[in-house]
């Protein structure tokens, strides 16, 4: 006689409440910061003075954050993200300067340079087992000297003089400058759609593609992933190549925003590359990423910077207060997760 299964049914897992959702918290914080700075300085909502430049900065640094996110998915770090951007900008500038390459080919050359540098770092990490921090830090130091040497050899100073046709428009124009009859576009810089495409591609990669899921599995537990048949070494190389490619794209966008391919591209990328994804919910230990959170983290960082700048804070004060505000935001996020765990809700 067949015995009936008397095992009690497990209750469904509790859903994460709205108050414990990190993305909701970031949206609330972003709205609060905008309201605060608008109250203190109404010029914060001035389109040409603040909103358009801030959108351009968010576009650049969102891609910078995605570059770091690509390797944080493995629990790795890319300490050379800024120098990869500089090398990519050099490649784009050289292609235009020496071969008169158009905008698209210059961009493709820069992206290829970034991807190759990232793949090189991933190859060394995958086949030697050396920590990613050490490998990419060593690569960063090597590229510092190489970038300076290349610019000194191929330019008259620290920047290429010319820009591909159409690149100046990326710096100065918004969709409002293009009209069909009496209907004009919104006050959104032309850089923004490029960054949006990068966000969508990376989001789809980690959400729906087999490669993205396997990268996350390798980041969660590399040994278990290897035993289950996932090519961990290949996925490591691919994740670092993606990081380098996105660093190259960020370097191109910053070059467009600055109006030149220069040796200083990427100098300020390292800290923002970590702030945005970590603030957005990406784990430093790997296995979980948040593309939307990275974009929100970037927006919060840039809103804080622009707001404090309008309040006429000095550079050193800007760095101090941005660090304190972001530390407080990260601490509050951790408190929210602890409270959620105590109430039996997975964070």
Short mmCIF file of C-alpha atoms in Angstrom, two decimals:
data_model
loop_
_atom_site.label_atom_id
_atom_site.label_comp_id
_atom_site.label_asym_id
_atom_site.label_seq_id
_atom_site.Cartn_x
_atom_site.Cartn_y
_atom_site.Cartn_z
CA UNK A 1 0.00 0.00 0.00
CA UNK A 2 1.41 3.34 -1.07
CA UNK A 3 2.02 5.71 1.80
CA UNK A 4 0.83 9.26 1.54
CA UNK A 5 3.42 12.00 1.69
CA UNK A 6 2.91 13.71 5.03
CA UNK A 7 5.72 16.21 4.59
CA UNK A 8 4.28 19.65 5.33
CA UNK A 9 4.32 22.04 2.43
CA UNK A 10 6.93 24.76 2.66
CA UNK A 11 5.47 28.25 2.74
CA UNK A 12 6.41 30.41 -0.22
CA UNK A 13 9.38 32.71 0.44
CA UNK A 14 8.45 36.12 1.72
CA UNK A 15 8.58 38.85 -0.85
CA UNK A 16 10.86 41.81 -0.37
CA UNK A 17 8.79 44.74 0.92
CA UNK A 18 9.03 48.08 -0.84
CA UNK A 19 10.85 49.71 2.06
CA UNK A 20 13.63 47.10 1.83
CA UNK A 21 14.06 47.29 -1.94
CA UNK A 22 17.44 48.96 -2.60
CA UNK A 23 16.33 50.42 -5.94
CA UNK A 24 13.32 52.08 -4.29
CA UNK A 25 15.61 53.52 -1.64
CA UNK A 26 17.92 54.94 -4.31
CA UNK A 27 15.01 56.54 -6.16
CA UNK A 28 13.75 58.13 -2.93
CA UNK A 29 17.25 59.40 -2.11
CA UNK A 30 17.64 60.80 -5.63
CA UNK A 31 14.31 62.66 -5.44
CA UNK A 32 15.17 63.99 -1.97
CA UNK A 33 18.56 65.28 -3.14
CA UNK A 34 17.04 67.00 -6.19
CA UNK A 35 14.40 68.63 -3.96
CA UNK A 36 17.04 69.74 -1.45
CA UNK A 37 19.39 71.31 -4.00
CA UNK A 38 16.51 72.92 -5.88
CA UNK A 39 15.33 74.53 -2.64
CA UNK A 40 18.82 75.79 -1.80
CA UNK A 41 19.67 76.83 -5.37
CA UNK A 42 16.77 77.19 -7.84
CA UNK A 43 19.40 77.33 -10.62
CA UNK A 44 19.80 73.58 -10.08
CA UNK A 45 16.88 73.10 -12.50
CA UNK A 46 18.32 75.47 -15.10
CA UNK A 47 18.40 73.46 -18.34
CA UNK A 48 21.56 74.80 -19.99
CA UNK A 49 23.51 75.52 -16.80
CA UNK A 50 22.84 72.31 -14.92
CA UNK A 51 20.51 69.70 -16.39
CA UNK A 52 22.06 69.17 -19.83
CA UNK A 53 25.70 69.03 -18.57
CA UNK A 54 24.64 66.75 -15.72
CA UNK A 55 22.91 64.38 -18.15
CA UNK A 56 26.11 64.23 -20.20
CA UNK A 57 28.15 63.47 -17.07
CA UNK A 58 25.68 60.77 -16.00
CA UNK A 59 25.94 59.22 -19.46
CA UNK A 60 29.73 59.02 -19.21
CA UNK A 61 29.95 57.76 -15.64
CA UNK A 62 27.12 55.27 -15.99
CA UNK A 63 29.23 53.51 -18.63
CA UNK A 64 32.26 53.78 -16.30
CA UNK A 65 30.20 52.05 -13.59
CA UNK A 66 29.13 49.33 -16.03
CA UNK A 67 32.78 48.73 -16.88
CA UNK A 68 33.54 47.92 -13.25
CA UNK A 69 30.28 46.00 -12.84
CA UNK A 70 31.34 43.61 -15.62
CA UNK A 71 34.20 42.25 -13.48
CA UNK A 72 32.51 42.74 -10.10
CA UNK A 73 30.11 40.08 -11.37
CA UNK A 74 33.01 37.65 -10.88
CA UNK A 75 34.14 39.17 -7.59
CA UNK A 76 37.07 40.72 -9.48
CA UNK A 77 38.26 44.32 -9.78
CA UNK A 78 39.57 46.38 -12.69
CA UNK A 79 42.01 48.90 -11.28
CA UNK A 80 43.08 49.90 -14.81
CA UNK A 81 39.67 51.10 -15.98
CA UNK A 82 40.86 54.70 -16.36
CA UNK A 83 44.02 53.80 -18.25
CA UNK A 84 42.10 51.46 -20.57
CA UNK A 85 39.87 54.42 -21.38
CA UNK A 86 42.95 56.56 -22.08
CA UNK A 87 44.44 53.95 -24.41
CA UNK A 88 41.13 53.60 -26.22
CA UNK A 89 40.90 57.36 -26.67
CA UNK A 90 44.46 57.34 -28.03
CA UNK A 91 43.56 54.62 -30.54
CA UNK A 92 40.51 56.59 -31.71
CA UNK A 93 42.51 59.81 -31.98
CA UNK A 94 45.37 58.12 -33.85
CA UNK A 95 43.01 56.51 -36.37
CA UNK A 96 41.47 59.87 -37.18
CA UNK A 97 44.72 61.82 -37.12
CA UNK A 98 46.79 59.47 -39.30
CA UNK A 99 44.17 57.67 -41.40
CA UNK A 100 41.42 60.30 -41.40
CA UNK A 101 39.04 57.66 -40.05
CA UNK A 102 35.39 58.74 -39.73
CA UNK A 103 33.59 58.84 -36.38
CA UNK A 104 32.28 55.26 -36.48
CA UNK A 105 35.64 53.72 -37.39
CA UNK A 106 37.43 55.81 -34.76
CA UNK A 107 34.93 54.61 -32.16
CA UNK A 108 35.30 50.98 -33.31
CA UNK A 109 39.08 51.22 -33.04
CA UNK A 110 38.84 52.59 -29.52
CA UNK A 111 36.41 49.87 -28.44
CA UNK A 112 38.69 47.20 -29.92
CA UNK A 113 41.67 48.58 -28.01
CA UNK A 114 39.74 48.55 -24.74
CA UNK A 115 38.45 45.02 -25.32
CA UNK A 116 41.94 43.74 -26.13
CA UNK A 117 43.43 45.25 -22.98
CA UNK A 118 40.60 43.81 -20.88
CA UNK A 119 40.99 40.39 -22.50
CA UNK A 120 44.74 40.50 -21.79
CA UNK A 121 44.06 41.14 -18.10
CA UNK A 122 41.46 38.38 -18.04
CA UNK A 123 43.81 35.94 -19.77
CA UNK A 124 46.55 36.55 -17.20
CA UNK A 125 44.11 36.19 -14.30
CA UNK A 126 42.46 33.06 -15.70
CA UNK A 127 45.68 31.18 -16.48
CA UNK A 128 47.88 32.26 -13.55
CA UNK A 129 45.35 32.54 -10.74
CA UNK A 130 46.88 35.85 -9.65
CA UNK A 131 44.41 38.14 -7.92
CA UNK A 132 42.64 40.56 -10.27
CA UNK A 133 43.57 43.50 -8.05
CA UNK A 134 47.28 42.78 -8.51
CA UNK A 135 47.06 42.11 -12.25
CA UNK A 136 45.00 45.16 -13.15
CA UNK A 137 46.97 47.43 -10.80
CA UNK A 138 50.20 46.34 -12.49
CA UNK A 139 48.57 46.90 -15.89
CA UNK A 140 47.45 50.36 -14.77
CA UNK A 141 51.02 51.35 -13.84
CA UNK A 142 52.34 50.02 -17.15
CA UNK A 143 49.71 51.90 -19.14
CA UNK A 144 50.39 55.18 -17.31
CA UNK A 145 53.87 55.27 -18.80
CA UNK A 146 52.75 53.91 -22.16
CA UNK A 147 49.99 56.49 -22.60
CA UNK A 148 52.38 59.37 -21.86
CA UNK A 149 55.00 57.95 -24.22
CA UNK A 150 52.52 57.42 -27.06
CA UNK A 151 51.06 60.91 -26.82
CA UNK A 152 54.55 62.42 -26.70
CA UNK A 153 55.50 60.45 -29.82
CA UNK A 154 52.43 60.94 -31.98
CA UNK A 155 51.18 64.39 -30.93
CA UNK A 156 52.62 67.84 -30.32
CA UNK A 157 51.60 67.70 -26.67
CA UNK A 158 49.11 65.66 -24.69
CA UNK A 159 46.17 65.66 -27.12
CA UNK A 160 45.26 65.20 -30.78
CA UNK A 161 44.29 68.44 -32.46
CA UNK A 162 41.41 67.30 -34.66
CA UNK A 163 38.12 65.49 -34.10
CA UNK A 164 36.14 63.27 -36.49
CA UNK A 165 33.21 64.96 -38.23
CA UNK A 166 30.13 64.83 -36.01
CA UNK A 167 32.00 64.48 -32.72
CA UNK A 168 31.65 68.15 -31.88
CA UNK A 169 27.88 67.78 -32.15
CA UNK A 170 28.00 65.05 -29.50
CA UNK A 171 29.56 67.61 -27.17
CA UNK A 172 27.34 70.62 -27.80
CA UNK A 173 24.01 69.49 -29.26
CA UNK A 174 20.83 68.17 -27.71
CA UNK A 175 17.81 66.68 -29.44
CA UNK A 176 16.13 70.08 -29.02
CA UNK A 177 18.50 71.38 -31.71
CA UNK A 178 16.89 69.10 -34.28
CA UNK A 179 13.34 69.84 -35.34
CA UNK A 180 10.79 68.42 -37.75
CA UNK A 181 8.77 71.50 -38.59
CA UNK A 182 7.66 73.06 -35.33
CA UNK A 183 8.29 69.88 -33.32
CA UNK A 184 11.70 69.69 -31.64
CA UNK A 185 13.26 67.00 -29.51
CA UNK A 186 13.78 67.11 -25.75
CA UNK A 187 16.71 68.80 -23.98
CA UNK A 188 18.70 65.57 -23.87
CA UNK A 189 22.36 65.51 -24.99
CA UNK A 190 23.29 63.29 -27.92
CA UNK A 191 25.61 61.29 -25.65
CA UNK A 192 22.68 59.94 -23.64
CA UNK A 193 21.31 57.42 -26.21
CA UNK A 194 24.78 55.90 -26.62
CA UNK A 195 24.99 55.30 -22.86
CA UNK A 196 21.40 54.02 -22.85
CA UNK A 197 22.25 51.43 -25.49
CA UNK A 198 25.20 50.26 -23.36
CA UNK A 199 22.93 50.00 -20.30
CA UNK A 200 20.34 47.96 -22.20
CA UNK A 201 22.92 45.62 -23.74
CA UNK A 202 24.65 44.92 -20.41
CA UNK A 203 21.30 44.50 -18.67
CA UNK A 204 20.08 42.01 -21.29
CA UNK A 205 23.43 40.19 -21.18
CA UNK A 206 23.28 39.47 -17.45
CA UNK A 207 19.53 38.99 -17.35
CA UNK A 208 18.82 36.76 -20.33
CA UNK A 209 21.97 35.44 -21.99
CA UNK A 210 23.62 32.15 -21.12
CA UNK A 211 27.04 33.81 -21.02
CA UNK A 212 25.87 36.41 -18.51
CA UNK A 213 24.25 33.84 -16.24
CA UNK A 214 27.36 31.67 -16.32
CA UNK A 215 29.54 34.65 -15.42
CA UNK A 216 27.35 35.28 -12.38
CA UNK A 217 27.46 31.60 -11.43
CA UNK A 218 31.25 31.66 -11.69
CA UNK A 219 31.30 34.76 -9.50
CA UNK A 220 29.07 33.10 -6.92
CA UNK A 221 31.10 29.88 -6.70
CA UNK A 222 33.86 29.30 -9.23
CA UNK A 223 34.59 25.70 -8.18
CA UNK A 224 30.95 24.66 -8.33
CA UNK A 225 30.59 26.38 -11.69
CA UNK A 226 33.65 24.53 -13.02
CA UNK A 227 32.29 21.18 -11.82
CA UNK A 228 28.95 21.87 -13.49
CA UNK A 229 30.64 22.30 -16.85
CA UNK A 230 30.87 26.08 -17.08
CA UNK A 231 34.09 27.25 -18.82
CA UNK A 232 35.16 29.52 -15.96
CA UNK A 233 38.43 30.61 -17.59
CA UNK A 234 36.68 31.63 -20.79
CA UNK A 235 33.97 33.51 -18.89
CA UNK A 236 36.68 35.30 -16.88
CA UNK A 237 38.37 36.48 -20.08
CA UNK A 238 35.02 37.52 -21.58
CA UNK A 239 34.00 39.50 -18.48
CA UNK A 240 37.30 41.40 -18.44
CA UNK A 241 37.09 41.99 -22.19
CA UNK A 242 33.61 43.47 -21.68
CA UNK A 243 34.99 45.65 -18.90
CA UNK A 244 37.74 46.94 -21.19
CA UNK A 245 35.29 47.54 -24.04
CA UNK A 246 32.99 49.58 -21.79
CA UNK A 247 35.99 51.50 -20.44
CA UNK A 248 36.86 52.29 -24.05
CA UNK A 249 33.32 53.51 -24.69
CA UNK A 250 33.46 55.68 -21.58
CA UNK A 251 36.77 57.12 -22.78
CA UNK A 252 35.23 57.97 -26.14
CA UNK A 253 32.20 59.62 -24.53
CA UNK A 254 34.40 61.68 -22.20
CA UNK A 255 36.58 62.70 -25.15
CA UNK A 256 33.46 63.85 -26.98
CA UNK A 257 32.29 65.69 -23.87
CA UNK A 258 35.69 67.38 -23.41
CA UNK A 259 36.22 68.10 -27.09
CA UNK A 260 39.55 66.27 -27.53
CA UNK A 261 41.34 62.92 -27.40
CA UNK A 262 43.83 63.60 -24.61
CA UNK A 263 46.16 61.73 -22.28
CA UNK A 264 44.10 62.82 -19.26
CA UNK A 265 41.01 60.86 -20.32
CA UNK A 266 40.06 58.44 -17.56
CA UNK A 267 42.14 60.03 -14.79
CA UNK A 268 39.07 60.36 -12.57
CA UNK A 269 37.37 57.07 -13.46
CA UNK A 270 38.54 54.70 -10.72
CA UNK A 271 36.50 55.88 -7.72
CA UNK A 272 33.24 56.47 -9.64
CA UNK A 273 33.62 53.06 -11.27
CA UNK A 274 33.22 51.45 -7.83
CA UNK A 275 30.81 53.94 -6.27
CA UNK A 276 28.02 53.58 -8.80
CA UNK A 277 27.67 49.77 -8.91
CA UNK A 278 28.27 49.23 -5.18
CA UNK A 279 25.84 51.98 -4.25
CA UNK A 280 23.40 50.40 -6.70
CA UNK A 281 23.50 46.97 -5.06
CA UNK A 282 26.23 45.07 -6.95
CA UNK A 283 28.14 42.76 -4.62
CA UNK A 284 31.92 43.11 -4.30
CA UNK A 285 32.17 39.35 -3.74
CA UNK A 286 30.54 38.56 -7.09
CA UNK A 287 27.46 36.61 -8.12
CA UNK A 288 24.97 39.50 -8.22
CA UNK A 289 24.82 42.72 -10.23
CA UNK A 290 22.34 45.55 -10.64
CA UNK A 291 22.49 47.49 -13.89
CA UNK A 292 19.55 49.73 -12.95
CA UNK A 293 21.09 50.30 -9.53
CA UNK A 294 24.36 51.32 -11.19
CA UNK A 295 22.57 53.96 -13.25
CA UNK A 296 20.76 55.25 -10.15
CA UNK A 297 24.02 55.26 -8.19
CA UNK A 298 25.65 57.28 -10.96
CA UNK A 299 22.77 59.75 -11.00
CA UNK A 300 22.96 60.21 -7.22
CA UNK A 301 26.71 60.80 -7.34
CA UNK A 302 26.42 63.40 -10.10
CA UNK A 303 23.47 65.15 -8.45
CA UNK A 304 25.48 65.46 -5.24
CA UNK A 305 28.52 66.76 -7.10
CA UNK A 306 26.56 69.29 -9.17
CA UNK A 307 24.50 70.45 -6.19
CA UNK A 308 27.52 71.03 -3.97
CA UNK A 309 29.29 72.74 -6.85
CA UNK A 310 26.38 75.17 -7.22
CA UNK A 311 26.59 75.83 -3.48
CA UNK A 312 30.16 76.97 -4.19
CA UNK A 313 31.98 74.33 -2.20
CA UNK A 314 35.74 74.13 -2.76
CA UNK A 315 37.20 71.09 -4.49
CA UNK A 316 38.50 69.53 -1.26
CA UNK A 317 35.16 70.20 0.44
CA UNK A 318 33.36 68.63 -2.52
CA UNK A 319 35.35 65.43 -2.14
CA UNK A 320 34.81 65.37 1.63
CA UNK A 321 31.05 65.87 1.52
CA UNK A 322 30.51 63.55 -1.43
CA UNK A 323 32.39 60.84 0.49
CA UNK A 324 30.37 61.45 3.66
CA UNK A 325 27.01 61.47 1.88
CA UNK A 326 27.81 58.31 -0.06
CA UNK A 327 29.09 56.59 3.09
CA UNK A 328 25.83 57.49 4.83
CA UNK A 329 23.83 56.16 1.89
CA UNK A 330 25.73 52.87 1.91
CA UNK A 331 25.31 52.57 5.68
CA UNK A 332 21.57 53.17 5.46
CA UNK A 333 21.34 50.58 2.70
CA UNK A 334 23.09 48.05 4.96
CA UNK A 335 20.75 48.90 7.86
CA UNK A 336 17.77 48.32 5.59
CA UNK A 337 19.10 44.88 4.63
CA UNK A 338 19.75 43.93 8.27
CA UNK A 339 16.22 44.93 9.24
CA UNK A 340 14.84 42.94 6.34
CA UNK A 341 16.80 39.84 7.42
CA UNK A 342 15.55 40.15 11.02
CA UNK A 343 12.00 40.19 9.72
CA UNK A 344 12.69 37.03 7.76
CA UNK A 345 12.70 38.63 4.35
CA UNK A 346 15.58 37.80 1.96
CA UNK A 347 17.37 40.99 0.93
#
